CSV table of C-alpha atoms in Angstrom, one decimal:
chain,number,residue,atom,x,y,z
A,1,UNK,CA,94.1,79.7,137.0
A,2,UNK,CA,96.1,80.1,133.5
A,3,UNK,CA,98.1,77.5,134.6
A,4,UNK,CA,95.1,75.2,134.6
A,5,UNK,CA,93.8,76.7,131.3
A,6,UNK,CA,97.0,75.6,129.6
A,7,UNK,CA,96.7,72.3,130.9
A,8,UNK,CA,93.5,72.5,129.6
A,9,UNK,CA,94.4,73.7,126.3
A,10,UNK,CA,97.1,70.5,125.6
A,11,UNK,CA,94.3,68.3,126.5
A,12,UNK,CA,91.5,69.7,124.6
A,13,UNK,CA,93.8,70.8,121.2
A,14,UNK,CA,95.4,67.6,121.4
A,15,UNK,CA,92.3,65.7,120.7
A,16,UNK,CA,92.1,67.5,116.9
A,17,UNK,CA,95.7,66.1,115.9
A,18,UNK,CA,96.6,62.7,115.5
A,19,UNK,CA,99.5,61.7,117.8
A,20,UNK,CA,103.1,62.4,115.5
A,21,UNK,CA,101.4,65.9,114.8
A,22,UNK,CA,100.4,66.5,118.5
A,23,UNK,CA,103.8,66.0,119.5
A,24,UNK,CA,105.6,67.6,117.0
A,25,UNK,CA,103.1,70.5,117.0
A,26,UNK,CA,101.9,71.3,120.1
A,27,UNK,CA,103.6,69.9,123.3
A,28,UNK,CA,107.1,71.5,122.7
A,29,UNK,CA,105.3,75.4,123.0
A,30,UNK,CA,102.9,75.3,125.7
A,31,UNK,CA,106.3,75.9,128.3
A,32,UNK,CA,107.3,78.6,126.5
A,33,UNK,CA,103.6,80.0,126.2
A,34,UNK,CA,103.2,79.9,129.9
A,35,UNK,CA,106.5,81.3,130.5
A,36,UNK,CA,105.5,84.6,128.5
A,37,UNK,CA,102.1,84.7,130.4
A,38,UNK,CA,104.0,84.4,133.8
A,39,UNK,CA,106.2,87.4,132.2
A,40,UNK,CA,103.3,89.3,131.2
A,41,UNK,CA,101.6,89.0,134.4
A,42,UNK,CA,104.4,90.4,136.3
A,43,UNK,CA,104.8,93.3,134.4
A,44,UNK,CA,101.3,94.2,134.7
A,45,UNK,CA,101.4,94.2,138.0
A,46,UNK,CA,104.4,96.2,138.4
A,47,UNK,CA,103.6,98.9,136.0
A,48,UNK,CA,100.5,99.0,135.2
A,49,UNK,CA,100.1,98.8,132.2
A,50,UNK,CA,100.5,95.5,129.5
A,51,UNK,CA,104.1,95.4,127.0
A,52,UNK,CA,102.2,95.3,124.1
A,53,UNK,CA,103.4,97.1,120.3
A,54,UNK,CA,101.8,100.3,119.2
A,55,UNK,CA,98.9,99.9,117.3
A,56,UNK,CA,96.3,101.6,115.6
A,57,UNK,CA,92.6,101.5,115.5
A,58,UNK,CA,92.8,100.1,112.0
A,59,UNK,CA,94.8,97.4,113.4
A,60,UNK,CA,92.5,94.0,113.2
A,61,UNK,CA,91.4,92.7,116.5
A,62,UNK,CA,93.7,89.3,116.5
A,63,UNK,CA,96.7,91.5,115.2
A,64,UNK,CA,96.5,94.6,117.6
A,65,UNK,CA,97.8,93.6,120.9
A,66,UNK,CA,101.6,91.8,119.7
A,67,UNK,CA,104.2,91.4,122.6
A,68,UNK,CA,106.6,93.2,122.5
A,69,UNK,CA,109.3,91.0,124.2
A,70,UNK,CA,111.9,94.4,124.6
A,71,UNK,CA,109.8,95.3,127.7
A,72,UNK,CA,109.8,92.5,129.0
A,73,UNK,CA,113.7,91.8,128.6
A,74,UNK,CA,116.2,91.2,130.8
A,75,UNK,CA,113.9,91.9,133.6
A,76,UNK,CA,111.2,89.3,132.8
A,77,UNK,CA,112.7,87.4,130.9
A,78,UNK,CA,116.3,86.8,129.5
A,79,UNK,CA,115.1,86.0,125.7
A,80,UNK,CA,111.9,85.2,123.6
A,81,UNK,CA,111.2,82.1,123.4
A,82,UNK,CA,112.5,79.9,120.4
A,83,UNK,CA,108.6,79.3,118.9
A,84,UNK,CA,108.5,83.5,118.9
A,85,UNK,CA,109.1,85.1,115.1
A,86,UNK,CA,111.5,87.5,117.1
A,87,UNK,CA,113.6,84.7,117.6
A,88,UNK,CA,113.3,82.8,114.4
A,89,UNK,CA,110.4,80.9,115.0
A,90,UNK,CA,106.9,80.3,113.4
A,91,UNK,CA,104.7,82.2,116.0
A,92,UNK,CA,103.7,86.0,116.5
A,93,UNK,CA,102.9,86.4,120.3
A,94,UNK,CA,99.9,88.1,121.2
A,95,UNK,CA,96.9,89.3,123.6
A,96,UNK,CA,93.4,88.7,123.9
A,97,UNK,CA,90.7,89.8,126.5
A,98,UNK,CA,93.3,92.0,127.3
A,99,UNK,CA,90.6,94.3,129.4
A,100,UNK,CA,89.2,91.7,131.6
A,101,UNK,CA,92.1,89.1,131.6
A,102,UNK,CA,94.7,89.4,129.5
A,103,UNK,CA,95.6,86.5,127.8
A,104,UNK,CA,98.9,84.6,125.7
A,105,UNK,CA,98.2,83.8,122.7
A,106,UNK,CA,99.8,82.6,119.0
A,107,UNK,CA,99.8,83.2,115.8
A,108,UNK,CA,100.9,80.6,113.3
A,109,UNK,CA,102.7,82.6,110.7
A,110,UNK,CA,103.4,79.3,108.8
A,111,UNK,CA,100.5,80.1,106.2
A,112,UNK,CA,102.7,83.3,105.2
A,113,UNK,CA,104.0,81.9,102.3
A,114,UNK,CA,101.1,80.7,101.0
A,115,UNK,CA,99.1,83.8,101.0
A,116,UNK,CA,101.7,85.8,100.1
A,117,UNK,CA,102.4,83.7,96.7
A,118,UNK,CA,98.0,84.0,96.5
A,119,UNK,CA,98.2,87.8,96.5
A,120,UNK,CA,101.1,87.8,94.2
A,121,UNK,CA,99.2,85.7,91.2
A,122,UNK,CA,96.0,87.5,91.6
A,123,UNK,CA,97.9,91.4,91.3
A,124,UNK,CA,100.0,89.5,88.3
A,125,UNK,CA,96.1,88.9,87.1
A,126,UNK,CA,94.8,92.0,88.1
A,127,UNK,CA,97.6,94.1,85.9
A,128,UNK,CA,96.5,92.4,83.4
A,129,UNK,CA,92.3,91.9,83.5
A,130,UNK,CA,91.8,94.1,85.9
A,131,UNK,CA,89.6,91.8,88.1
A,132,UNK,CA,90.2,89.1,90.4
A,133,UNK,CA,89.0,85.8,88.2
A,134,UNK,CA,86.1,85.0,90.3
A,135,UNK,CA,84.5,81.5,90.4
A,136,UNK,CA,82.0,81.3,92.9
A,137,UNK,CA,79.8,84.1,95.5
A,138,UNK,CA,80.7,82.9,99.0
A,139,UNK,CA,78.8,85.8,101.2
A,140,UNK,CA,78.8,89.2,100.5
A,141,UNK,CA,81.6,91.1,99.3
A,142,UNK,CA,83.4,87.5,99.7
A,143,UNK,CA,84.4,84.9,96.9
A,144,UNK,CA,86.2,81.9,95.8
A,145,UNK,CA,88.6,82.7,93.0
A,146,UNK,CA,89.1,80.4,90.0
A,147,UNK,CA,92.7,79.3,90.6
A,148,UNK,CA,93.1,77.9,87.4
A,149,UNK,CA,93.6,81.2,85.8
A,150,UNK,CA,95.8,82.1,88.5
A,151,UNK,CA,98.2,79.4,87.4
A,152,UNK,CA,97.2,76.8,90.1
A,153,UNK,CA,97.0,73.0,89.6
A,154,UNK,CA,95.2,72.8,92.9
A,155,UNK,CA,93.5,75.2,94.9
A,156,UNK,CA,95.8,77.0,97.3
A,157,UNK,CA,95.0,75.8,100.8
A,158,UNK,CA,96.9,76.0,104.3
A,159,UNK,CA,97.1,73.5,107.6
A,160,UNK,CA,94.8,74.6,110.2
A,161,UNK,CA,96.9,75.0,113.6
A,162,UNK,CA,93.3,73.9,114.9
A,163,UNK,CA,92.7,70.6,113.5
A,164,UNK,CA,95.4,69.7,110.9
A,165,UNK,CA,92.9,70.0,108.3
A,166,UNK,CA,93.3,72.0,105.1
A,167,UNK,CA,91.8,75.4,104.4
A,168,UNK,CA,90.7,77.4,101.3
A,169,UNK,CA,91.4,80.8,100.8
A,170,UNK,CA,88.9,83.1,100.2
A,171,UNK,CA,88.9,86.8,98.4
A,172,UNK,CA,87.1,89.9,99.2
A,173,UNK,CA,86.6,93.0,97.4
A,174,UNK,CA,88.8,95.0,99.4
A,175,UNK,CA,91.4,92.9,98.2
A,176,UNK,CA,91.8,90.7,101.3
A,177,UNK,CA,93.1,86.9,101.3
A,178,UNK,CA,90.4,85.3,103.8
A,179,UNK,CA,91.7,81.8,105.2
A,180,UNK,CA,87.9,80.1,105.5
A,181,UNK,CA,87.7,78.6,109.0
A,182,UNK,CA,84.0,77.1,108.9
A,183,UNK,CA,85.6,73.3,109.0
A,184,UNK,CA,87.3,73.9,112.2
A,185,UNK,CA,84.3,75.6,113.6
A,186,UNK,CA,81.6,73.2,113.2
A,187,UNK,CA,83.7,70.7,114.1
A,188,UNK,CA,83.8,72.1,117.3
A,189,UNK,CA,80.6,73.7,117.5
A,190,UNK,CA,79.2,70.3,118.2
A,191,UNK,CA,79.8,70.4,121.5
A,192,UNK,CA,78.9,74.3,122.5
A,193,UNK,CA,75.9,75.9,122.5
A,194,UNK,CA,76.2,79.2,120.9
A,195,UNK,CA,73.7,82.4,120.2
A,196,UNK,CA,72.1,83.9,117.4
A,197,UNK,CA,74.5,86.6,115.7
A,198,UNK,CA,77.4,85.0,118.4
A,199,UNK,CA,80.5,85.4,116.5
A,200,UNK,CA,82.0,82.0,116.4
A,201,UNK,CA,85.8,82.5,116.1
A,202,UNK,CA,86.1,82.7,120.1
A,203,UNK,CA,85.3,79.2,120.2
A,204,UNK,CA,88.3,78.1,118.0
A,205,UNK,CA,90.8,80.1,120.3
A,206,UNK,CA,89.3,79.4,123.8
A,207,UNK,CA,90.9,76.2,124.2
A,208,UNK,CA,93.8,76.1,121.8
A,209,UNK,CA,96.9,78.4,122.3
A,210,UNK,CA,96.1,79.9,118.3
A,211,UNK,CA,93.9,83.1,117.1
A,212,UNK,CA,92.7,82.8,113.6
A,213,UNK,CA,94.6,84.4,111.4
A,214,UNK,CA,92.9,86.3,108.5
A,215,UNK,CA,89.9,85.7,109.7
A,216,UNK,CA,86.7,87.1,109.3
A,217,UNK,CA,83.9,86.5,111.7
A,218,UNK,CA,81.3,83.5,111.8
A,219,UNK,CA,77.9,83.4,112.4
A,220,UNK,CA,74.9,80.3,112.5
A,221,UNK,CA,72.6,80.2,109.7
A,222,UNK,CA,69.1,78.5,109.7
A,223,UNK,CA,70.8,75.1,109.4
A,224,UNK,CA,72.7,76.1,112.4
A,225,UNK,CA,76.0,75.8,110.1
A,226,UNK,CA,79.0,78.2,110.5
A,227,UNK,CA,79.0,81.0,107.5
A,228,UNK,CA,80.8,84.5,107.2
A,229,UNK,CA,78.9,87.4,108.6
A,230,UNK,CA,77.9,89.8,106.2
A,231,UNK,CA,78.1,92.4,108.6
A,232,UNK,CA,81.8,92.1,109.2
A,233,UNK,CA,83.6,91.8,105.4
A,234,UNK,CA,85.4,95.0,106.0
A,235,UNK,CA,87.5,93.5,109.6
A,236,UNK,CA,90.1,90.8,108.1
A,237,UNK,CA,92.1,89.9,110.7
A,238,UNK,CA,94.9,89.5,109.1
C-alpha cells in the first residue's frame, strides 16, 4: 500500500513543478524515501516499537517524530540515504500518523539559511528598538514585518518544496519566524472538500513526500480562503 502511495505522491507533486524542477527535485528521492519506510516497517515489526529521536512534548508536531537512522543501521540499512541531513543532504527524515500508520516523511531544511539570517536582523533590531518593526496585522499574535528596516531590498521569501512558488515569512509574538503556506493551500484546496475548523496543512503533505516546516495551522474563512488559525499561534512547527 505505501508503495502505491509513493507512486502516487511522484504523480500528484509532480504536477506543481514544471518539468527541469521535477526532475531535479523530486524523482531522484522518492527511492531512497521508500527505502527508509521499508526500514521503518521492519523494525516495527520486529520490536515493537518505531526508531524515532527523543522528544519532548514541547516538541512541534512535524518536528517530534525524526528518524533516527542509528537504530536502524547495519541491520536495516547499511547508511542513510544521500538526501538525509545525517549524511549531508537537504532533508530531515521524519514520521507522521505515527499511531495509526506510521508514515516517511521530509523536511526540506533548504529554507535554513534564510530564516536564520531573518531572526538574526530582527534580534540586531530588537537590541536596538526593542520591538520587531511591524508593518502589517496578519491574524492574531501574527504579523508581517517591515523588511526595509531590517535592511532588506526585498522581502525575504523561500521556495515552497510544494509548488516551487515563493513564500513570505511571517513573525509572531513569541518570536517565531512563520513561513506562510496559504498559496500552496488554496492552490490545492481546489480540488478537496474540507470542514469547518479542518486544519488544512494535512492536505499539503498527503500527497507530497514534505511536512510544512514552521508552520502554523490553517483554517477556511467565510470566503472559503486559507488563513492562520487564531487558536493555534502558540504551536510553530518549526
Amino acid at each position: 500500500m505505501k508503495a502505491l502511495l509513493l507512486g502516487a505522491m511522484l504523480l500528484l507533486t509532480g504536477c506543481f513543478y514544471p518539468q527541469g524542477e521535477r526532475q531535479a527535485s523530486q524523482v531522484p528521492y522518492l527511492d531512497q524515501l521508500a527505502s527508509v519506510q521499508s526500514a521503518v516497517d521492519s523494525f516495527q515489526e520486529n520490536t515493537g516499537v518505531l526508531p524515532i529521536q527523543t522528544f519532548n512534548e514541547q516538541t512541534p508536531t512535524y518536528n517530534r517524530y525524526v528518524i533516527d537512522f542509528r537504530q536502524l543501521i547495519p541491520r536495516y540499512m547499511q547508511e542513510p540515504p544521500g538526501t538525509a541531513f545525517e549524511n549531508g543532504g537537504v532533508y530531515q527524515y521524519v514520521l507522521v500518523d505515527v499511531e495509526e500508520d506510521p508514515t516517511v516523511k521530509l523536511i526540506d531544511l533548504q529554507s535554513v539559511s534564510t530564516i536564520q539570517d531573518f531572526t538574526r536582523k530582527i534580534n540586531t533590531y530588537r537590541s536596538q528598538h526593542t520591538y520587531a518593526p511591524v508593518k502589517e496585522f496578519v491574524a492574531d499574535g501574527i504579523f508581517e514585518l517591515d523588511y526595509e528596516k531590517l535592511s532588506y531590498d526585498q522581502p525575504p521569501v523561500v521556495i515552497s518544496p510544494y509548488t516551487g512558488n515563493t513564500l513570505p515569512l511571517l513573525y509572531s509574538n513569541q518570536g517565531e519566524i512563520i513561513i506562510d503556506y496559504a498559496s500552496d493551500i488554496n492552490q490545492i484546496i481546489q480540488e478537496h472538500e474540507v470542514e469547518e475548523g479542518e486544519d488544512l496543512r494535512p492536505l499539503l503533505y498527503e500527497n507530497s513526500p514534505f511536512v510544512p516546516f514552521h508552520s502554523v495551522p490553517y483554517t477556511l474563512n467565510e470566503d472559503q480562503e486559507p488563513e492562520l488559525d487564531p487558536q493555534f499561534i502558540h504551536t510553530t512547527e518549526e
